[in-house]
mmCIF file of N, CA and C in Angstrom:
data_model
loop_
_atom_site.group_PDB
_atom_site.id
_atom_site.type_symbol
_atom_site.label_atom_id
_atom_site.label_comp_id
_atom_site.label_asym_id
_atom_site.label_seq_id
_atom_site.Cartn_x
_atom_site.Cartn_y
_atom_site.Cartn_z
ATOM 1 N N MET H 1445 -19.688 -11.086 3.878
ATOM 2 C CA MET H 1445 -20.133 -11.835 2.708
ATOM 3 C C MET H 1445 -21.640 -12.051 2.800
ATOM 4 N N ALA H 1446 -22.282 -12.176 1.677
ATOM 5 C CA ALA H 1446 -23.723 -12.281 1.641
ATOM 6 C C ALA H 1446 -24.228 -13.586 2.230
ATOM 7 N N ASP H 1447 -23.438 -14.666 2.180
ATOM 8 C CA ASP H 1447 -23.896 -15.948 2.672
ATOM 9 C C ASP H 1447 -23.684 -16.108 4.177
ATOM 10 N N GLY H 1448 -23.171 -15.074 4.833
ATOM 11 C CA GLY H 1448 -22.977 -15.124 6.274
ATOM 12 C C GLY H 1448 -21.646 -15.711 6.698
ATOM 13 N N SER H 1449 -20.870 -16.236 5.763
ATOM 14 C CA SER H 1449 -19.574 -16.793 6.134
ATOM 15 C C SER H 1449 -18.596 -15.657 6.368
ATOM 16 N N GLU H 1450 -17.630 -15.905 7.228
ATOM 17 C CA GLU H 1450 -16.643 -14.886 7.535
ATOM 18 C C GLU H 1450 -15.363 -15.180 6.778
ATOM 19 N N SER H 1451 -14.638 -14.132 6.470
ATOM 20 C CA SER H 1451 -13.370 -14.276 5.781
ATOM 21 C C SER H 1451 -12.388 -13.306 6.390
ATOM 22 N N ASP H 1452 -11.139 -13.722 6.496
ATOM 23 C CA ASP H 1452 -10.120 -12.816 7.002
ATOM 24 C C ASP H 1452 -9.578 -11.915 5.908
ATOM 25 N N GLY H 1453 -10.020 -12.109 4.668
ATOM 26 C CA GLY H 1453 -9.622 -11.262 3.567
ATOM 27 C C GLY H 1453 -8.248 -11.579 3.007
ATOM 28 N N ALA H 1454 -7.556 -12.556 3.547
ATOM 29 C CA ALA H 1454 -6.191 -12.828 3.115
ATOM 30 C C ALA H 1454 -6.110 -13.246 1.659
ATOM 31 N N ASN H 1455 -7.104 -13.978 1.175
ATOM 32 C CA ASN H 1455 -7.040 -14.469 -0.194
ATOM 33 C C ASN H 1455 -8.089 -13.848 -1.094
ATOM 34 N N GLU H 1456 -8.825 -12.860 -0.600
ATOM 35 C CA GLU H 1456 -9.837 -12.245 -1.427
ATOM 36 C C GLU H 1456 -9.186 -11.540 -2.597
ATOM 37 N N GLY H 1457 -9.745 -11.731 -3.770
ATOM 38 C CA GLY H 1457 -9.244 -11.071 -4.955
ATOM 39 C C GLY H 1457 -8.000 -11.709 -5.538
ATOM 40 N N ALA H 1458 -7.459 -12.714 -4.893
ATOM 41 C CA ALA H 1458 -6.251 -13.357 -5.408
ATOM 42 C C ALA H 1458 -6.633 -14.348 -6.496
ATOM 43 N N ASP H 1459 -5.806 -14.407 -7.519
ATOM 44 C CA ASP H 1459 -6.045 -15.420 -8.531
ATOM 45 C C ASP H 1459 -5.106 -16.587 -8.264
ATOM 46 N N ASP H 1460 -5.405 -17.683 -8.892
ATOM 47 C CA ASP H 1460 -4.584 -18.866 -8.713
ATOM 48 C C ASP H 1460 -3.640 -19.042 -9.886
ATOM 49 N N GLY H 1461 -3.182 -17.929 -10.461
ATOM 50 C CA GLY H 1461 -2.337 -17.969 -11.637
ATOM 51 C C GLY H 1461 -0.884 -18.253 -11.335
ATOM 52 N N GLY H 1462 -0.560 -18.553 -10.092
ATOM 53 C CA GLY H 1462 0.802 -18.919 -9.774
ATOM 54 C C GLY H 1462 1.692 -17.744 -9.449
ATOM 55 N N SER H 1463 1.151 -16.530 -9.389
ATOM 56 C CA SER H 1463 2.015 -15.401 -9.051
ATOM 57 C C SER H 1463 2.323 -15.433 -7.560
ATOM 58 N N VAL H 1464 3.461 -14.877 -7.201
ATOM 59 C CA VAL H 1464 3.921 -14.879 -5.825
ATOM 60 C C VAL H 1464 3.565 -13.548 -5.185
ATOM 61 N N ASP H 1465 2.997 -13.594 -3.962
ATOM 62 C CA ASP H 1465 2.711 -12.364 -3.247
ATOM 63 C C ASP H 1465 4.013 -11.670 -2.907
ATOM 64 N N PRO H 1466 4.027 -10.329 -2.985
ATOM 65 C CA PRO H 1466 5.253 -9.629 -2.621
ATOM 66 C C PRO H 1466 5.534 -9.788 -1.139
ATOM 67 N N VAL H 1467 6.797 -9.839 -0.779
ATOM 68 C CA VAL H 1467 7.207 -9.918 0.612
ATOM 69 C C VAL H 1467 7.685 -8.534 1.005
ATOM 70 N N LEU H 1468 7.051 -7.945 2.001
ATOM 71 C CA LEU H 1468 7.436 -6.621 2.441
ATOM 72 C C LEU H 1468 8.464 -6.752 3.547
ATOM 73 N N PRO H 1469 9.611 -6.113 3.420
ATOM 74 C CA PRO H 1469 10.637 -6.209 4.457
ATOM 75 C C PRO H 1469 10.081 -5.827 5.815
ATOM 76 N N GLY H 1470 10.287 -6.711 6.789
ATOM 77 C CA GLY H 1470 9.835 -6.454 8.144
ATOM 78 C C GLY H 1470 8.389 -6.821 8.409
ATOM 79 N N VAL H 1471 7.584 -7.024 7.355
ATOM 80 C CA VAL H 1471 6.170 -7.330 7.552
ATOM 81 C C VAL H 1471 5.980 -8.716 8.140
ATOM 82 N N ASP H 1472 6.821 -9.667 7.739
ATOM 83 C CA ASP H 1472 6.659 -11.033 8.218
ATOM 84 C C ASP H 1472 7.427 -11.285 9.504
ATOM 85 N N GLY H 1473 7.993 -10.228 10.094
ATOM 86 C CA GLY H 1473 8.680 -10.365 11.368
ATOM 87 C C GLY H 1473 10.137 -10.760 11.266
ATOM 88 N N THR H 1474 10.676 -10.882 10.056
ATOM 89 C CA THR H 1474 12.084 -11.234 9.914
ATOM 90 C C THR H 1474 12.904 -9.969 9.847
ATOM 91 N N SER H 1475 14.169 -10.078 10.134
ATOM 92 C CA SER H 1475 15.043 -8.914 10.037
ATOM 93 C C SER H 1475 15.434 -8.707 8.585
ATOM 94 N N GLY H 1476 15.978 -7.552 8.294
ATOM 95 C CA GLY H 1476 16.379 -7.236 6.929
ATOM 96 C C GLY H 1476 17.539 -8.077 6.453
ATOM 97 N N ASP H 1477 18.346 -8.654 7.373
ATOM 98 C CA ASP H 1477 19.529 -9.400 6.983
ATOM 99 C C ASP H 1477 19.211 -10.731 6.318
ATOM 100 N N ASP H 1478 18.150 -11.385 6.771
ATOM 101 C CA ASP H 1478 17.838 -12.710 6.247
ATOM 102 C C ASP H 1478 16.555 -12.708 5.410
ATOM 103 N N GLU H 1479 16.281 -11.581 4.764
ATOM 104 C CA GLU H 1479 15.087 -11.468 3.939
ATOM 105 C C GLU H 1479 15.192 -12.383 2.722
ATOM 106 N N PRO H 1480 14.101 -13.054 2.372
ATOM 107 C CA PRO H 1480 14.100 -13.826 1.131
ATOM 108 C C PRO H 1480 14.127 -12.864 -0.054
ATOM 109 N N GLU H 1481 14.515 -13.371 -1.206
ATOM 110 C CA GLU H 1481 14.515 -12.540 -2.399
ATOM 111 C C GLU H 1481 13.090 -12.082 -2.675
ATOM 112 N N ILE H 1482 12.932 -10.797 -2.952
ATOM 113 C CA ILE H 1482 11.603 -10.244 -3.203
ATOM 114 C C ILE H 1482 11.249 -10.474 -4.659
ATOM 115 N N THR H 1483 10.085 -11.053 -4.875
ATOM 116 C CA THR H 1483 9.599 -11.237 -6.231
ATOM 117 C C THR H 1483 8.242 -10.569 -6.343
ATOM 118 N N TYR H 1484 7.988 -9.985 -7.471
ATOM 119 C CA TYR H 1484 6.718 -9.313 -7.716
ATOM 120 C C TYR H 1484 6.320 -9.594 -9.146
ATOM 121 N N ASP H 1485 5.127 -10.084 -9.336
ATOM 122 C CA ASP H 1485 4.629 -10.395 -10.665
ATOM 123 C C ASP H 1485 4.336 -9.085 -11.382
ATOM 124 N N LEU H 1486 5.172 -8.731 -12.330
ATOM 125 C CA LEU H 1486 5.054 -7.455 -13.020
ATOM 126 C C LEU H 1486 4.121 -7.522 -14.223
ATOM 127 N N ASP H 1487 3.408 -8.644 -14.369
ATOM 128 C CA ASP H 1487 2.466 -8.757 -15.471
ATOM 129 C C ASP H 1487 1.333 -7.752 -15.294
ATOM 130 N N ASP H 1488 0.711 -7.394 -16.392
ATOM 131 C CA ASP H 1488 -0.413 -6.471 -16.363
ATOM 132 C C ASP H 1488 -1.532 -7.078 -15.511
ATOM 133 N N LEU H 1489 -2.029 -6.303 -14.569
ATOM 134 C CA LEU H 1489 -3.072 -6.780 -13.674
ATOM 135 C C LEU H 1489 -4.470 -6.520 -14.223
ATOM 136 N N GLY H 1490 -4.564 -6.143 -15.469
ATOM 137 C CA GLY H 1490 -5.858 -5.884 -16.066
ATOM 138 C C GLY H 1490 -6.284 -4.449 -15.821
ATOM 139 N N ASN H 1491 -7.539 -4.179 -16.063
ATOM 140 C CA ASN H 1491 -8.100 -2.848 -15.858
ATOM 141 C C ASN H 1491 -8.577 -2.749 -14.420
ATOM 142 N N VAL H 1492 -7.746 -2.177 -13.545
ATOM 143 C CA VAL H 1492 -8.072 -2.144 -12.125
ATOM 144 C C VAL H 1492 -9.330 -1.332 -11.848
ATOM 145 N N LYS H 1493 -9.615 -0.334 -12.672
ATOM 146 C CA LYS H 1493 -10.824 0.473 -12.466
ATOM 147 C C LYS H 1493 -12.090 -0.343 -12.685
ATOM 148 N N GLU H 1494 -12.014 -1.343 -13.539
ATOM 149 C CA GLU H 1494 -13.186 -2.180 -13.818
ATOM 150 C C GLU H 1494 -13.207 -3.452 -12.972
ATOM 151 N N GLU H 1495 -12.039 -3.994 -12.630
ATOM 152 C CA GLU H 1495 -11.983 -5.306 -11.987
ATOM 153 C C GLU H 1495 -11.812 -5.252 -10.473
ATOM 154 N N TRP H 1496 -11.342 -4.143 -9.923
ATOM 155 C CA TRP H 1496 -11.118 -4.034 -8.487
ATOM 156 C C TRP H 1496 -12.228 -3.201 -7.849
ATOM 157 N N GLU H 1497 -12.314 -3.270 -6.539
ATOM 158 C CA GLU H 1497 -13.277 -2.468 -5.793
ATOM 159 C C GLU H 1497 -12.750 -1.041 -5.650
ATOM 160 N N GLY H 1498 -13.605 -0.062 -5.854
ATOM 161 C CA GLY H 1498 -13.211 1.335 -5.726
ATOM 162 C C GLY H 1498 -13.496 1.859 -4.326
ATOM 163 N N VAL H 1499 -12.671 2.780 -3.874
ATOM 164 C CA VAL H 1499 -12.826 3.411 -2.565
ATOM 165 C C VAL H 1499 -12.570 4.901 -2.740
ATOM 166 N N THR H 1500 -13.428 5.708 -2.151
ATOM 167 C CA THR H 1500 -13.215 7.145 -2.145
ATOM 168 C C THR H 1500 -12.803 7.554 -0.744
ATOM 169 N N ILE H 1501 -11.724 8.325 -0.639
ATOM 170 C CA ILE H 1501 -11.298 8.826 0.663
ATOM 171 C C ILE H 1501 -11.122 10.338 0.567
ATOM 172 N N TYR H 1502 -11.251 10.986 1.700
ATOM 173 C CA TYR H 1502 -11.058 12.421 1.781
ATOM 174 C C TYR H 1502 -9.885 12.677 2.717
ATOM 175 N N LEU H 1503 -8.942 13.493 2.260
ATOM 176 C CA LEU H 1503 -7.733 13.767 3.021
ATOM 177 C C LEU H 1503 -7.556 15.268 3.186
ATOM 178 N N PRO H 1504 -6.956 15.668 4.315
ATOM 179 C CA PRO H 1504 -6.574 17.081 4.434
ATOM 180 C C PRO H 1504 -5.618 17.441 3.301
ATOM 181 N N SER H 1505 -5.638 18.687 2.888
ATOM 182 C CA SER H 1505 -4.842 19.140 1.752
ATOM 183 C C SER H 1505 -3.361 18.803 1.914
ATOM 184 N N ASP H 1506 -2.798 19.046 3.094
ATOM 185 C CA ASP H 1506 -1.374 18.767 3.306
ATOM 186 C C ASP H 1506 -1.053 17.288 3.171
ATOM 187 N N LEU H 1507 -1.927 16.427 3.675
ATOM 188 C CA LEU H 1507 -1.715 14.985 3.558
ATOM 189 C C LEU H 1507 -1.864 14.541 2.113
ATOM 190 N N HIS H 1508 -2.815 15.100 1.399
ATOM 191 C CA HIS H 1508 -2.999 14.797 -0.021
ATOM 192 C C HIS H 1508 -1.754 15.176 -0.814
ATOM 193 N N ASN H 1509 -1.206 16.343 -0.522
ATOM 194 C CA ASN H 1509 0.018 16.787 -1.205
ATOM 195 C C ASN H 1509 1.192 15.866 -0.878
ATOM 196 N N ALA H 1510 1.316 15.445 0.392
ATOM 197 C CA ALA H 1510 2.392 14.529 0.790
ATOM 198 C C ALA H 1510 2.238 13.180 0.086
ATOM 199 N N LEU H 1511 1.005 12.710 -0.053
ATOM 200 C CA LEU H 1511 0.732 11.450 -0.739
ATOM 201 C C LEU H 1511 1.178 11.527 -2.196
ATOM 202 N N ASN H 1512 0.802 12.595 -2.872
ATOM 203 C CA ASN H 1512 1.182 12.752 -4.279
ATOM 204 C C ASN H 1512 2.691 12.894 -4.445
ATOM 205 N N LEU H 1513 3.326 13.640 -3.554
ATOM 206 C CA LEU H 1513 4.775 13.788 -3.616
ATOM 207 C C LEU H 1513 5.471 12.449 -3.385
ATOM 208 N N SER H 1514 4.989 11.695 -2.410
ATOM 209 C CA SER H 1514 5.569 10.387 -2.120
ATOM 210 C C SER H 1514 5.452 9.463 -3.336
ATOM 211 N N TYR H 1515 4.285 9.456 -3.978
ATOM 212 C CA TYR H 1515 4.120 8.629 -5.178
ATOM 213 C C TYR H 1515 5.107 9.051 -6.264
ATOM 214 N N ARG H 1516 5.227 10.342 -6.516
ATOM 215 C CA ARG H 1516 6.131 10.812 -7.568
ATOM 216 C C ARG H 1516 7.581 10.437 -7.268
ATOM 217 N N GLU H 1517 7.982 10.585 -5.995
ATOM 218 C CA GLU H 1517 9.353 10.238 -5.619
ATOM 219 C C GLU H 1517 9.621 8.744 -5.780
ATOM 220 N N LEU H 1518 8.685 7.911 -5.296
ATOM 221 C CA LEU H 1518 8.867 6.462 -5.408
ATOM 222 C C LEU H 1518 8.803 5.998 -6.860
ATOM 223 N N SER H 1519 7.945 6.603 -7.632
ATOM 224 C CA SER H 1519 7.821 6.259 -9.045
ATOM 225 C C SER H 1519 9.114 6.585 -9.789
ATOM 226 N N TYR H 1520 9.668 7.767 -9.514
ATOM 227 C CA TYR H 1520 10.928 8.158 -10.138
ATOM 228 C C TYR H 1520 12.044 7.205 -9.734
ATOM 229 N N GLU H 1521 12.154 6.936 -8.432
ATOM 230 C CA GLU H 1521 13.221 6.056 -7.934
ATOM 231 C C GLU H 1521 13.089 4.646 -8.512
ATOM 232 N N SER H 1522 11.863 4.157 -8.600
ATOM 233 C CA SER H 1522 11.628 2.826 -9.173
ATOM 234 C C SER H 1522 12.057 2.781 -10.638
ATOM 235 N N ALA H 1523 11.679 3.783 -11.383
ATOM 236 C CA ALA H 1523 12.044 3.821 -12.802
ATOM 237 C C ALA H 1523 13.550 3.975 -12.980
ATOM 238 N N ARG H 1524 14.169 4.768 -12.121
ATOM 239 C CA ARG H 1524 15.602 5.026 -12.231
ATOM 240 C C ARG H 1524 16.431 3.797 -11.875
ATOM 241 N N THR H 1525 16.023 3.068 -10.837
ATOM 242 C CA THR H 1525 16.854 1.959 -10.352
ATOM 243 C C THR H 1525 16.455 0.598 -10.903
ATOM 244 N N THR H 1526 15.198 0.424 -11.283
ATOM 245 C CA THR H 1526 14.765 -0.899 -11.735
ATOM 246 C C THR H 1526 14.126 -0.895 -13.112
ATOM 247 N N SER H 1527 13.894 0.251 -13.678
ATOM 248 C CA SER H 1527 13.179 0.397 -14.949
ATOM 249 C C SER H 1527 11.725 -0.039 -14.842
ATOM 250 N N TYR H 1528 11.215 -0.228 -13.615
ATOM 251 C CA TYR H 1528 9.804 -0.578 -13.443
ATOM 252 C C TYR H 1528 8.995 0.694 -13.312
ATOM 253 N N ASP H 1529 7.946 0.809 -14.105
ATOM 254 C CA ASP H 1529 7.059 1.962 -14.096
ATOM 255 C C ASP H 1529 5.992 1.745 -13.018
ATOM 256 N N LEU H 1530 6.229 2.300 -11.837
ATOM 257 C CA LEU H 1530 5.312 2.144 -10.710
ATOM 258 C C LEU H 1530 3.979 2.786 -11.053
ATOM 259 N N GLN H 1531 2.916 2.002 -10.976
ATOM 260 C CA GLN H 1531 1.582 2.497 -11.289
ATOM 261 C C GLN H 1531 0.865 2.923 -10.005
ATOM 262 N N LYS H 1532 0.197 4.061 -10.063
ATOM 263 C CA LYS H 1532 -0.452 4.597 -8.869
ATOM 264 C C LYS H 1532 -1.597 3.684 -8.401
ATOM 265 N N LEU H 1533 -2.460 3.272 -9.320
ATOM 266 C CA LEU H 1533 -3.638 2.486 -8.925
ATOM 267 C C LEU H 1533 -3.321 1.023 -8.655
ATOM 268 N N GLN H 1534 -2.473 0.412 -9.447
ATOM 269 C CA GLN H 1534 -2.251 -1.024 -9.278
ATOM 270 C C GLN H 1534 -1.098 -1.349 -8.343
ATOM 271 N N ASP H 1535 -0.198 -0.412 -8.087
ATOM 272 C CA ASP H 1535 0.965 -0.683 -7.239
ATOM 273 C C ASP H 1535 0.967 0.169 -5.961
ATOM 274 N N PHE H 1536 1.011 1.485 -6.135
ATOM 275 C CA PHE H 1536 1.238 2.393 -5.017
ATOM 276 C C PHE H 1536 0.094 2.379 -3.997
ATOM 277 N N TYR H 1537 -1.126 2.593 -4.442
ATOM 278 C CA TYR H 1537 -2.240 2.643 -3.491
ATOM 279 C C TYR H 1537 -2.451 1.315 -2.753
ATOM 280 N N PRO H 1538 -2.464 0.168 -3.444
ATOM 281 C CA PRO H 1538 -2.610 -1.092 -2.701
ATOM 282 C C PRO H 1538 -1.469 -1.333 -1.712
ATOM 283 N N LEU H 1539 -0.238 -0.982 -2.095
ATOM 284 C CA LEU H 1539 0.900 -1.144 -1.199
ATOM 285 C C LEU H 1539 0.755 -0.239 0.022
ATOM 286 N N LEU H 1540 0.377 1.000 -0.206
ATOM 287 C CA LEU H 1540 0.176 1.955 0.877
ATOM 288 C C LEU H 1540 -0.868 1.443 1.871
ATOM 289 N N VAL H 1541 -1.964 0.935 1.372
ATOM 290 C CA VAL H 1541 -3.026 0.423 2.238
ATOM 291 C C VAL H 1541 -2.581 -0.842 2.961
ATOM 292 N N ALA H 1542 -1.914 -1.757 2.260
ATOM 293 C CA ALA H 1542 -1.474 -3.006 2.884
ATOM 294 C C ALA H 1542 -0.466 -2.750 4.007
ATOM 295 N N VAL H 1543 0.509 -1.873 3.755
ATOM 296 C CA VAL H 1543 1.505 -1.557 4.784
ATOM 297 C C VAL H 1543 0.838 -0.834 5.949
ATOM 298 N N GLY H 1544 -0.072 0.089 5.637
ATOM 299 C CA GLY H 1544 -0.798 0.796 6.695
ATOM 300 C C GLY H 1544 -1.639 -0.144 7.534
ATOM 301 N N LEU H 1545 -2.342 -1.068 6.896
ATOM 302 C CA LEU H 1545 -3.141 -2.048 7.635
ATOM 303 C C LEU H 1545 -2.270 -2.929 8.506
ATOM 304 N N ASN H 1546 -1.122 -3.334 7.972
ATOM 305 C CA ASN H 1546 -0.199 -4.148 8.751
ATOM 306 C C ASN H 1546 0.232 -3.402 10.014
ATOM 307 N N ASN H 1547 0.593 -2.129 9.857
ATOM 308 C CA ASN H 1547 1.001 -1.327 11.015
ATOM 309 C C ASN H 1547 -0.143 -1.153 12.001
ATOM 310 N N LEU H 1548 -1.341 -0.915 11.511
ATOM 311 C CA LEU H 1548 -2.490 -0.752 12.404
ATOM 312 C C LEU H 1548 -2.816 -2.050 13.137
ATOM 313 N N ASN H 1549 -2.702 -3.176 12.439
ATOM 314 C CA ASN H 1549 -2.996 -4.466 13.065
ATOM 315 C C ASN H 1549 -1.994 -4.817 14.158
ATOM 316 N N GLN H 1550 -0.796 -4.241 14.085
ATOM 317 C CA GLN H 1550 0.224 -4.497 15.098
ATOM 318 C C GLN H 1550 0.205 -3.451 16.211
ATOM 319 N N SER H 1551 -0.765 -2.543 16.177
ATOM 320 C CA SER H 1551 -0.834 -1.447 17.136
ATOM 321 C C SER H 1551 -1.918 -1.697 18.166
ATOM 322 N N ASP H 1552 -1.685 -1.191 19.372
ATOM 323 C CA ASP H 1552 -2.735 -1.240 20.388
ATOM 324 C C ASP H 1552 -3.460 0.112 20.390
ATOM 325 N N THR H 1553 -4.424 0.259 21.280
ATOM 326 C CA THR H 1553 -5.240 1.462 21.314
ATOM 327 C C THR H 1553 -4.408 2.708 21.602
ATOM 328 N N ASP H 1554 -3.435 2.612 22.496
ATOM 329 C CA ASP H 1554 -2.577 3.763 22.790
ATOM 330 C C ASP H 1554 -1.786 4.181 21.555
ATOM 331 N N ASP H 1555 -1.264 3.193 20.810
ATOM 332 C CA ASP H 1555 -0.539 3.500 19.576
ATOM 333 C C ASP H 1555 -1.459 4.194 18.578
ATOM 334 N N LEU H 1556 -2.666 3.686 18.448
ATOM 335 C CA LEU H 1556 -3.637 4.242 17.522
ATOM 336 C C LEU H 1556 -3.926 5.699 17.871
ATOM 337 N N LEU H 1557 -4.163 5.970 19.152
ATOM 338 C CA LEU H 1557 -4.448 7.339 19.562
ATOM 339 C C LEU H 1557 -3.246 8.253 19.330
ATOM 340 N N SER H 1558 -2.047 7.751 19.541
ATOM 341 C CA SER H 1558 -0.834 8.534 19.269
ATOM 342 C C SER H 1558 -0.709 8.841 17.782
ATOM 343 N N MET H 1559 -1.023 7.862 16.937
ATOM 344 C CA MET H 1559 -0.951 8.082 15.491
ATOM 345 C C MET H 1559 -1.998 9.101 15.050
ATOM 346 N N LEU H 1560 -3.202 9.038 15.633
ATOM 347 C CA LEU H 1560 -4.239 10.012 15.290
ATOM 348 C C LEU H 1560 -3.846 11.419 15.732
ATOM 349 N N GLU H 1561 -3.210 11.520 16.900
ATOM 350 C CA GLU H 1561 -2.730 12.815 17.379
ATOM 351 C C GLU H 1561 -1.665 13.370 16.426
ATOM 352 N N TYR H 1562 -0.746 12.504 16.002
ATOM 353 C CA TYR H 1562 0.285 12.908 15.042
ATOM 354 C C TYR H 1562 -0.365 13.382 13.737
ATOM 355 N N LEU H 1563 -1.341 12.644 13.251
ATOM 356 C CA LEU H 1563 -2.028 12.991 12.015
ATOM 357 C C LEU H 1563 -2.661 14.379 12.126
ATOM 358 N N GLN H 1564 -3.306 14.630 13.248
ATOM 359 C CA GLN H 1564 -3.952 15.920 13.449
ATOM 360 C C GLN H 1564 -2.917 17.052 13.536
ATOM 361 N N GLU H 1565 -1.822 16.810 14.237
ATOM 362 C CA GLU H 1565 -0.788 17.853 14.374
ATOM 363 C C GLU H 1565 -0.082 18.132 13.049
ATOM 364 N N GLU H 1566 0.230 17.077 12.288
ATOM 365 C CA GLU H 1566 0.975 17.230 11.047
ATOM 366 C C GLU H 1566 0.123 17.717 9.893
ATOM 367 N N TYR H 1567 -1.086 17.191 9.787
ATOM 368 C CA TYR H 1567 -1.880 17.407 8.571
ATOM 369 C C TYR H 1567 -3.255 17.993 8.830
ATOM 370 N N GLY H 1568 -3.643 18.168 10.075
ATOM 371 C CA GLY H 1568 -5.001 18.615 10.411
ATOM 372 C C GLY H 1568 -5.273 20.053 10.201
#
């Protein structure tokens, strides 16, 4: 931050409109059996291209193809089972990054190196 204060980023970008953060199964350390009911505010999040921070990433072709296939599969399944139209920018990409960050934050250096080795073998 410009003022020198530190933030853990937990509440950055959050509005106080009363919406409930989604609960990701297993993310909070609970088992799948006693998971609370998952709620997700399906209201329009506005124009994410104008209101959110943009990030450009470069991926190996195989990983890029896997990412697009995964989005299409999840989008189809979401529409088929819940009638929710999964959006790539407002739903899929933020979820992908949040789950990935959660996994990385729970990993030690050996885990990280193993994941990088896997990435190179699978998609490099």
